[in-house]
PDB file of C-alpha atoms in Angstrom:
ATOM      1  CA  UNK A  25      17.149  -6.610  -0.617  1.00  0.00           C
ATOM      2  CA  UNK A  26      13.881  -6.813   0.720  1.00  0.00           C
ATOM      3  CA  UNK A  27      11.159  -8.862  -1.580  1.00  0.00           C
ATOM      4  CA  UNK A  28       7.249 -10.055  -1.163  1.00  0.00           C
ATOM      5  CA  UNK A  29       6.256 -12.830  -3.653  1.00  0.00           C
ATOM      6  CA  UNK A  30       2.755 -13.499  -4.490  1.00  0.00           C
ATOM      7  CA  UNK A  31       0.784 -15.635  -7.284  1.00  0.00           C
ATOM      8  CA  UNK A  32      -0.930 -13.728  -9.262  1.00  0.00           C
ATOM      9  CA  UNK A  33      -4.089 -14.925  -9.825  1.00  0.00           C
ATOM     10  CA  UNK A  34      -7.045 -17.200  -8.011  1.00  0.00           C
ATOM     11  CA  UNK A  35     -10.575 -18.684  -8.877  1.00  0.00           C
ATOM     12  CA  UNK A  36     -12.868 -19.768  -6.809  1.00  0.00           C
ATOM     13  CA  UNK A  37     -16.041 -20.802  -6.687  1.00  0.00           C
ATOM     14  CA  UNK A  38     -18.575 -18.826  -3.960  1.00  0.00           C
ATOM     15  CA  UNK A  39     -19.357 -20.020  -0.472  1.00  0.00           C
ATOM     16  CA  UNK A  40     -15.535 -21.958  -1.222  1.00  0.00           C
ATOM     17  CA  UNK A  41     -12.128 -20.761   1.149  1.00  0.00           C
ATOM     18  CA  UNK A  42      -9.666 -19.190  -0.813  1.00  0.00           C
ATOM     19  CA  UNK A  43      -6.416 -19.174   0.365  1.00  0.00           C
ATOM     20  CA  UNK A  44      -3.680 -16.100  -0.936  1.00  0.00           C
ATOM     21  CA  UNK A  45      -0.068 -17.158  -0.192  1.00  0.00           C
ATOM     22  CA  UNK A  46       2.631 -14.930   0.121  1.00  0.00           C
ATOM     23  CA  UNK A  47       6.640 -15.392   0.576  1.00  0.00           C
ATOM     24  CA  UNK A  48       9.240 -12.478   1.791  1.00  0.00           C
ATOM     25  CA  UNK A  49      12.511 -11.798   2.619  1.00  0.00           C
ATOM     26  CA  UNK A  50      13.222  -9.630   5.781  1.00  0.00           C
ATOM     27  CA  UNK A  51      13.490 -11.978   8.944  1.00  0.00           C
ATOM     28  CA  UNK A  52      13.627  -8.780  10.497  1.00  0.00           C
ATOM     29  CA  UNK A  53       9.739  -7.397   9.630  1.00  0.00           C
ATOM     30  CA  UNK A  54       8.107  -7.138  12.604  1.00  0.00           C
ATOM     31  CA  UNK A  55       4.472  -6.513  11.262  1.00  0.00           C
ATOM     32  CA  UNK A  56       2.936  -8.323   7.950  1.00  0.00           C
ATOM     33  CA  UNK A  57      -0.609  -7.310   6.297  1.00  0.00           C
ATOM     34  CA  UNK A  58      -3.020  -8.015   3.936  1.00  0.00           C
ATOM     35  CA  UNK A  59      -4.640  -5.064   1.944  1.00  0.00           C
ATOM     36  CA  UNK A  60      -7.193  -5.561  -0.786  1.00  0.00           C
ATOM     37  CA  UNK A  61      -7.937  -3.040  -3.472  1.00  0.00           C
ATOM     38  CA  UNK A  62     -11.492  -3.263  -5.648  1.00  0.00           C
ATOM     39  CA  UNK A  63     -11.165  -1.741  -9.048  1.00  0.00           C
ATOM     40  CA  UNK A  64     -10.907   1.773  -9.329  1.00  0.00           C
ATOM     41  CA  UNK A  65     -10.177   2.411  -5.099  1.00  0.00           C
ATOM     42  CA  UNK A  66      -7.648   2.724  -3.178  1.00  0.00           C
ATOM     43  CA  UNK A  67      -5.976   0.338  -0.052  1.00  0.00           C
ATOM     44  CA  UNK A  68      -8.184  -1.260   1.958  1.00  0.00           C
ATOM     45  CA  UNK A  69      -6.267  -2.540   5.127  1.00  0.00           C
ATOM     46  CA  UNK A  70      -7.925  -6.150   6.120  1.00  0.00           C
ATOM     47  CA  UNK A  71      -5.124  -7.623   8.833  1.00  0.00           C
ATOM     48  CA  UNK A  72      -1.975  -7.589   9.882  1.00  0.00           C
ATOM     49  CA  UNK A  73      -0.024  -9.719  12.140  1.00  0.00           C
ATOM     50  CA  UNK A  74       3.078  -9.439  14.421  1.00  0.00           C
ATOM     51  CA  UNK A  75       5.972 -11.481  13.704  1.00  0.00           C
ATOM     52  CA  UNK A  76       5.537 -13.100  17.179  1.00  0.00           C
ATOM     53  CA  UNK A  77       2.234 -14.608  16.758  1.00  0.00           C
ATOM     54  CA  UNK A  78       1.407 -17.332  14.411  1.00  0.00           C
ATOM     55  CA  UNK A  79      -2.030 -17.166  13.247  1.00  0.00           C
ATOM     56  CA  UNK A  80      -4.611 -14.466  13.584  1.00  0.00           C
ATOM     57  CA  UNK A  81      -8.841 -14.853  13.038  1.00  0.00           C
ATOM     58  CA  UNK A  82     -10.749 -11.936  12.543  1.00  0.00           C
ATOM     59  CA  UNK A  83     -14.562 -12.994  11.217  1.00  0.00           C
ATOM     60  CA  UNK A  84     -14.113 -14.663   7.732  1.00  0.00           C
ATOM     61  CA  UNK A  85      -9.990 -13.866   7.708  1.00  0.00           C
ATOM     62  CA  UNK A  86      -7.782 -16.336   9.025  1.00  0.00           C
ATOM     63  CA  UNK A  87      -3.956 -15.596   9.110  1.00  0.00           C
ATOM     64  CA  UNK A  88      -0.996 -17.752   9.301  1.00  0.00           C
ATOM     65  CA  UNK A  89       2.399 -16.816   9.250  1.00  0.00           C
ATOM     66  CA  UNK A  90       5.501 -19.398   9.644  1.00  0.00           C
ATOM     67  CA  UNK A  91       8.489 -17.093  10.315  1.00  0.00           C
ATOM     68  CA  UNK A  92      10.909 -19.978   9.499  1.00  0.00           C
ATOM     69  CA  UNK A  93      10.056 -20.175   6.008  1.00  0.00           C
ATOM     70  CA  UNK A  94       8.832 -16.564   5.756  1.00  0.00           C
ATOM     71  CA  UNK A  95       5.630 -17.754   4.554  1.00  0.00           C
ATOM     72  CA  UNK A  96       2.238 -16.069   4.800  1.00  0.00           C
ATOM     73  CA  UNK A  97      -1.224 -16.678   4.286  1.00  0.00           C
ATOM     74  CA  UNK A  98      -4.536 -15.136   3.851  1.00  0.00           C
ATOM     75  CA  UNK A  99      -7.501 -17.706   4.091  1.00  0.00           C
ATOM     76  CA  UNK A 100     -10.693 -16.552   3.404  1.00  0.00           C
ATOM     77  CA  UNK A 101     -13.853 -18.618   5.050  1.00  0.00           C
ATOM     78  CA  UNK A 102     -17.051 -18.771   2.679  1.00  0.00           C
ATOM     79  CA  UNK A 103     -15.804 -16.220  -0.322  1.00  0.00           C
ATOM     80  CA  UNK A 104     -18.592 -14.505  -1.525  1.00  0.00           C
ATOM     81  CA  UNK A 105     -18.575 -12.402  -4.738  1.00  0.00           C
ATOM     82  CA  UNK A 106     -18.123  -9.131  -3.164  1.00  0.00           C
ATOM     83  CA  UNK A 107     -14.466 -10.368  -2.563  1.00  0.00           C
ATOM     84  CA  UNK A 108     -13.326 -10.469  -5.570  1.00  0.00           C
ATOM     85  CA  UNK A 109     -10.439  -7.818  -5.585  1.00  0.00           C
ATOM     86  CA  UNK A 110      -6.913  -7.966  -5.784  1.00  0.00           C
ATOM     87  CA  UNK A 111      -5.536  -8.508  -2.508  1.00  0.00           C
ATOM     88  CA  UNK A 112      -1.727  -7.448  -1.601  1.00  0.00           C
ATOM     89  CA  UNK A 113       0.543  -8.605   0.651  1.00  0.00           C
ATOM     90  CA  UNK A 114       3.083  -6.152   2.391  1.00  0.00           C
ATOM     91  CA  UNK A 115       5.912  -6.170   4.973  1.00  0.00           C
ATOM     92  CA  UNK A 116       7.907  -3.415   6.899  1.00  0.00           C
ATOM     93  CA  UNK A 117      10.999  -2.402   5.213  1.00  0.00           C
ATOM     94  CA  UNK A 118      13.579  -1.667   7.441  1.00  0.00           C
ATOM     95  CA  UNK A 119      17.433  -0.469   7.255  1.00  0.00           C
ATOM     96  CA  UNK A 120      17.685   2.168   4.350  1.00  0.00           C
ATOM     97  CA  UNK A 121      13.841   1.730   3.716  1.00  0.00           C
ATOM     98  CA  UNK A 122      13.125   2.523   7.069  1.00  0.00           C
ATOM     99  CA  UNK A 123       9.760   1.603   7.997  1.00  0.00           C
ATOM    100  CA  UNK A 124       7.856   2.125   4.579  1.00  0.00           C
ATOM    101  CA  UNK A 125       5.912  -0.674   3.463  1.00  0.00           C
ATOM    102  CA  UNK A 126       7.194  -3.497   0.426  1.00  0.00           C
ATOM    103  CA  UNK A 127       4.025  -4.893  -1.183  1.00  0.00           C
ATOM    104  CA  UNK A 128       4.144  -7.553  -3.534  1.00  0.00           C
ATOM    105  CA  UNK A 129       2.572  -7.721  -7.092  1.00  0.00           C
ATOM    106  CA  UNK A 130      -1.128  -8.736  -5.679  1.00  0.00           C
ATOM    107  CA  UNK A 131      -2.889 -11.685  -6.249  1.00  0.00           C
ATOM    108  CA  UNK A 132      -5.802 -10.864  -7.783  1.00  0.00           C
ATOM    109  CA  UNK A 133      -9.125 -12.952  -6.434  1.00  0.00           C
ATOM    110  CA  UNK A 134     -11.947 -14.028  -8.687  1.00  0.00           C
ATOM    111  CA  UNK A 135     -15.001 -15.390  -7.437  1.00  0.00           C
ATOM    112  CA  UNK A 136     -17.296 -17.342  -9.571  1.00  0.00           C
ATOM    113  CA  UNK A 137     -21.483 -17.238  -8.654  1.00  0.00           C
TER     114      UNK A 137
ATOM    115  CA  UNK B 293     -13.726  10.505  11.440  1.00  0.00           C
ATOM    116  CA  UNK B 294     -12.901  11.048   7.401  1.00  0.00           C
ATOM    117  CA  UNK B 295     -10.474   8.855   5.906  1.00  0.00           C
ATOM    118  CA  UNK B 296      -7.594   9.821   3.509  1.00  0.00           C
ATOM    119  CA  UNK B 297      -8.416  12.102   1.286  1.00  0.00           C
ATOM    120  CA  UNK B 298      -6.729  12.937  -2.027  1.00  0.00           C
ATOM    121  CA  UNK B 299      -7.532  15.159  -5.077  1.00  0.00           C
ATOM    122  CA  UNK B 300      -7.812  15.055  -7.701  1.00  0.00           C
ATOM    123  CA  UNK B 301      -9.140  11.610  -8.528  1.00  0.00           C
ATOM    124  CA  UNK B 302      -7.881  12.271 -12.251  1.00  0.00           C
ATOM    125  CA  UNK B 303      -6.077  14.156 -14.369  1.00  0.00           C
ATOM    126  CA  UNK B 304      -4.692  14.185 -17.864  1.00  0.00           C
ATOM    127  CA  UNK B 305      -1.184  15.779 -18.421  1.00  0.00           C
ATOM    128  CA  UNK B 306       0.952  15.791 -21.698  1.00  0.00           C
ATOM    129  CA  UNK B 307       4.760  14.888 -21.856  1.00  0.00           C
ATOM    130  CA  UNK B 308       7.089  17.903 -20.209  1.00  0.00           C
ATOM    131  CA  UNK B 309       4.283  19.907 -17.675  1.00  0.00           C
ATOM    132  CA  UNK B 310       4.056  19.724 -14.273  1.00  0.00           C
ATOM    133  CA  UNK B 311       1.410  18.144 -11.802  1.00  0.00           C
ATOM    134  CA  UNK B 312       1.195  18.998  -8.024  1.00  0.00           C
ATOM    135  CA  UNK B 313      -1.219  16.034  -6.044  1.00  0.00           C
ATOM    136  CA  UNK B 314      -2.801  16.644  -2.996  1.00  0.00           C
ATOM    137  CA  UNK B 315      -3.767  14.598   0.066  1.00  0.00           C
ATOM    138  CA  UNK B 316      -5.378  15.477   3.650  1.00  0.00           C
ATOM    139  CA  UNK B 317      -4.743  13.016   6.230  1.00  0.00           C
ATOM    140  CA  UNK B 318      -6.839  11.334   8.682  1.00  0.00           C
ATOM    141  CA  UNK B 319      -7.465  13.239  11.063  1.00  0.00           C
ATOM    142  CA  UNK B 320      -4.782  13.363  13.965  1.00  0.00           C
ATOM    143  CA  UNK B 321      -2.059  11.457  12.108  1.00  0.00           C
ATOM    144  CA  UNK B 322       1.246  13.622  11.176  1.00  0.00           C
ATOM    145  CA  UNK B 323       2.634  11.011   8.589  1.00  0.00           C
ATOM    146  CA  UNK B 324       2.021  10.985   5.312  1.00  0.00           C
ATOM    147  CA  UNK B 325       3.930   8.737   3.050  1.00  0.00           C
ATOM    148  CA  UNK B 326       3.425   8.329  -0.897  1.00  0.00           C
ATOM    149  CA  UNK B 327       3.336   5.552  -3.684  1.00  0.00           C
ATOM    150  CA  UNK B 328       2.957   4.909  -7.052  1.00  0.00           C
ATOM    151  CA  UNK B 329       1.132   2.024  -8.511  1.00  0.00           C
ATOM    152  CA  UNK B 330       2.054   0.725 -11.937  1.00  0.00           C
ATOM    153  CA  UNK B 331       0.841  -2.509 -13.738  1.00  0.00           C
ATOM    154  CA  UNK B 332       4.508  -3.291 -14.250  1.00  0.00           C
ATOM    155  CA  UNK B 333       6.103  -2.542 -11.128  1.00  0.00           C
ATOM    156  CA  UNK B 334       3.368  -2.708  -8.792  1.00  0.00           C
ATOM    157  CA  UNK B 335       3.333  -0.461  -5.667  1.00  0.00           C
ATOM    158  CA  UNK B 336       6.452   1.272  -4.793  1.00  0.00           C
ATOM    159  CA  UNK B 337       7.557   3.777  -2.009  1.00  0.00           C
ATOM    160  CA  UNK B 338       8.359   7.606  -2.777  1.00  0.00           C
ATOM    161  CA  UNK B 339       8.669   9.045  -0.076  1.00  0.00           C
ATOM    162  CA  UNK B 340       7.427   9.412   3.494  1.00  0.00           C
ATOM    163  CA  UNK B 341       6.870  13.435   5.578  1.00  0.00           C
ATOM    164  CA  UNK B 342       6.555  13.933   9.153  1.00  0.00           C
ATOM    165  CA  UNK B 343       6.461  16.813  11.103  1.00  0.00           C
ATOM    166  CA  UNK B 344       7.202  19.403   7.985  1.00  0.00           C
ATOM    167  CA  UNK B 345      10.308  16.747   6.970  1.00  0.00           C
ATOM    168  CA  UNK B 346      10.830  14.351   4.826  1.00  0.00           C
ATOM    169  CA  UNK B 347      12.316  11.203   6.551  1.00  0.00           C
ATOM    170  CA  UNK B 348      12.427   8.634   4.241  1.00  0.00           C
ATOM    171  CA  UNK B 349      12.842   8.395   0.273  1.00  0.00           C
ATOM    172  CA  UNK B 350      12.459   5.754  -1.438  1.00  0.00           C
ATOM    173  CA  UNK B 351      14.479   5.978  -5.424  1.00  0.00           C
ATOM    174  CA  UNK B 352      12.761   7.763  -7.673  1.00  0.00           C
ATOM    175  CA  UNK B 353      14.480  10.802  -9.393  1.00  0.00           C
ATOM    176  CA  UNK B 354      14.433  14.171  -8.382  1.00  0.00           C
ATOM    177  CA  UNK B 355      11.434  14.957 -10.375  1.00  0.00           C
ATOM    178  CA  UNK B 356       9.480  13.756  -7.805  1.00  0.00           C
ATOM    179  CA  UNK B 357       9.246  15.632  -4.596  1.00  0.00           C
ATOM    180  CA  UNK B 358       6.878  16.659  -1.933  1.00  0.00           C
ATOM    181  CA  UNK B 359       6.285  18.489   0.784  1.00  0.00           C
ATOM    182  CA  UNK B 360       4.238  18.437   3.926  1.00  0.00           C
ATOM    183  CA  UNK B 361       2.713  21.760   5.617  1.00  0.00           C
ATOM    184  CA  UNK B 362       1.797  22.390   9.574  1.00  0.00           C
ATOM    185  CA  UNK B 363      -1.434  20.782   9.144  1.00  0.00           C
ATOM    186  CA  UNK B 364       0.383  16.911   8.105  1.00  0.00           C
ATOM    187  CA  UNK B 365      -1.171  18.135   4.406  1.00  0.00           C
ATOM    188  CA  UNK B 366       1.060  16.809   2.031  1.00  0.00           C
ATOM    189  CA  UNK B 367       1.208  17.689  -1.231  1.00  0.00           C
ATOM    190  CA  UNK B 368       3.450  15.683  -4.660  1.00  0.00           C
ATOM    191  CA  UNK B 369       4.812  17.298  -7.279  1.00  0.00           C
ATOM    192  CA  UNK B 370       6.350  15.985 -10.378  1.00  0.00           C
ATOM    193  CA  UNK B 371       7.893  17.837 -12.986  1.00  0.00           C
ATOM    194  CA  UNK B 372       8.645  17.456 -16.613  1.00  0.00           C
ATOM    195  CA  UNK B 373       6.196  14.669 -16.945  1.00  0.00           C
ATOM    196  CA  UNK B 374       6.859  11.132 -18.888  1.00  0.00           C
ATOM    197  CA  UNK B 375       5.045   8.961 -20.142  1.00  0.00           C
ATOM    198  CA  UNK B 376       6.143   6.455 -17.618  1.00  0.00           C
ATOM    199  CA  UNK B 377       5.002   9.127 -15.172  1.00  0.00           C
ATOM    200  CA  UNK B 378       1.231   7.623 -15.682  1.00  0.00           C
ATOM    201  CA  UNK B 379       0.438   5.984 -12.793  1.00  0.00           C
ATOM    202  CA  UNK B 380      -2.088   5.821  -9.435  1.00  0.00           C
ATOM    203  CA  UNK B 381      -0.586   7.910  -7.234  1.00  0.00           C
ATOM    204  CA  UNK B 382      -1.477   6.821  -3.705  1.00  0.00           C
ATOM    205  CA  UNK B 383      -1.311   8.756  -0.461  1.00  0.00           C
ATOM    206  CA  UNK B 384      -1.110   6.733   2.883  1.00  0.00           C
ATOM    207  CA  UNK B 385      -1.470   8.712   6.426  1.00  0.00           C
ATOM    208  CA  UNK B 386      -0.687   7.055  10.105  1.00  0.00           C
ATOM    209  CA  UNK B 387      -0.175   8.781  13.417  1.00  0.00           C
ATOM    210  CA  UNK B 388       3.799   7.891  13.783  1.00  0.00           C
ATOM    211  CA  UNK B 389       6.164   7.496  11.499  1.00  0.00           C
ATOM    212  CA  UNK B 390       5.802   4.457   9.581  1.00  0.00           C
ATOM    213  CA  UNK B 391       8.907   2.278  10.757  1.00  0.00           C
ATOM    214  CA  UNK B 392       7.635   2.864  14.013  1.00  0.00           C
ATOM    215  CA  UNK B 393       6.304  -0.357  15.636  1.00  0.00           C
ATOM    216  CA  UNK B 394       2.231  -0.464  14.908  1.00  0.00           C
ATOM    217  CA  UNK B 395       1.957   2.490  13.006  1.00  0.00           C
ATOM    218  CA  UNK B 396      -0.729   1.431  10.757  1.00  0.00           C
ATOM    219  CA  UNK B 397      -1.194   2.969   7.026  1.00  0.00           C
ATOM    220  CA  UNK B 398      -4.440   4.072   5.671  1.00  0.00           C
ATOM    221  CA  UNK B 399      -4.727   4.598   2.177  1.00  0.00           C
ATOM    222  CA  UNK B 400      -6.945   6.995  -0.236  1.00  0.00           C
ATOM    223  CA  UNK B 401      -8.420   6.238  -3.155  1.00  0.00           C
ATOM    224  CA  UNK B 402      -5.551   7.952  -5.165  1.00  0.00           C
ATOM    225  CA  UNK B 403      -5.061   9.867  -8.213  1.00  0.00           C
ATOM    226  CA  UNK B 404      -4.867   8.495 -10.930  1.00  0.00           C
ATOM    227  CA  UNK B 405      -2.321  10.749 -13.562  1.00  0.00           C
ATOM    228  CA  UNK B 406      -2.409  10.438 -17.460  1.00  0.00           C
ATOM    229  CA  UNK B 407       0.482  11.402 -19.137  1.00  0.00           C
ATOM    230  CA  UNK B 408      -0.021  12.152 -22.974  1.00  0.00           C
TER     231      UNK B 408
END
């Protein structure tokens, strides 16, 4: 069935990239994305990226996906404080899940002054 | 243009009552899809409306079931609480139906249920 793997946690130290990795399953997913949830708040969609592309820059976010090992990453340029947050990565689902979206566990970002 | 919108933000419930969540899309999109949040098992699917209909379920048991009226307001309802019932409930609206290529999900802050 379909799976998203994540580590669980990261430290870094501010002004430093951080870079969130994330492994699934479905060769099929068409669209990946990175949400990040502060404490007490909902989803907060950052990115996403089509399965045909292989890396995608938007300001401080830099994704990379390699389709052949299903890998995919979120790096983030100069990590200030204000991004520390737990930050989830999620594919498609498709066949009986039809379209709803398969997060994994979060990795959850701490960033240290 | 307001974002998702769900209420309440909390509630307390004790073991065998009833709880009906609310959320009010943004504005224009007719899908409305649900999840629960755990610390054990993470964020999982329950179920997905569109146009009055539920298209997509995800496994959960019967307890759990929803509805969506003519205005893509969706409301969750779960009945004969458990414990295991505690949870963030979170409510995610997008103009198409989610398996539909592009259809982006935007989430609300949730509700976050207390069972007792």
């Amino acid at each position: 069935g379909e799976d998203v793997e994540q580590s669980l946690f990261l430290s870094v130290r501010e002004g430093d990239s951080s870079v969130i990795n994330c492994t699934y399953t479905d060769s099929s997913s068409t669209y990946l994305y990175w949400y990040k949830q502060e404490p007490g708040a909902g989803l907060q969609l950052l990115t996403y990226i089509f399965s045909n592309m292989d890396m995608k820059q938007d300001q401080r976010l830099t994704v990379l996906l390699n389709k052949k090992d299903k890998h995919l990453s979120l790096r983030i340029a100069d990590t200030q404080t204000g991004d520390s947050a737990i930050y989830f990565c999620a594919e498609r689902g498709y066949g009986g899940s039809q379209g709803n979206l398969i997060f994994g566990k979060g990795t959850k970002l701490s960033v240290k002054p | 243009k307001a974002g998702v919108t769900q209420t309440p933000r909390y509630l307390i419930k004790t073991r065998g009552q009833q709880v009906t969540l609310s959320c009010s899309p943004i504005s224009g999109h007719r899908s409305v899809s649900w999840y629960q949040q755990t610390p054990g098992q993470g964020l999982q699917f329950l179920f997905e409306y569109f146009s009055e209909t539920q298209r997509n379920k995800g496994n959960f048991p019967g307890r759990f079931s929803g509805r969506q009226f003519s205005n893509s307001r969706s409301e969750m309802n779960v009945s004969t609480l458990e414990l295991g019932d505690s949870a963030l409930y979170l409510c995610a609206s997008s103009t198409g139906l989610a398996g539909e290529a592009k259809n982006i999900q935007y989430f609300g802050a949730g509700t976050r249920l207390s069972v007792l």
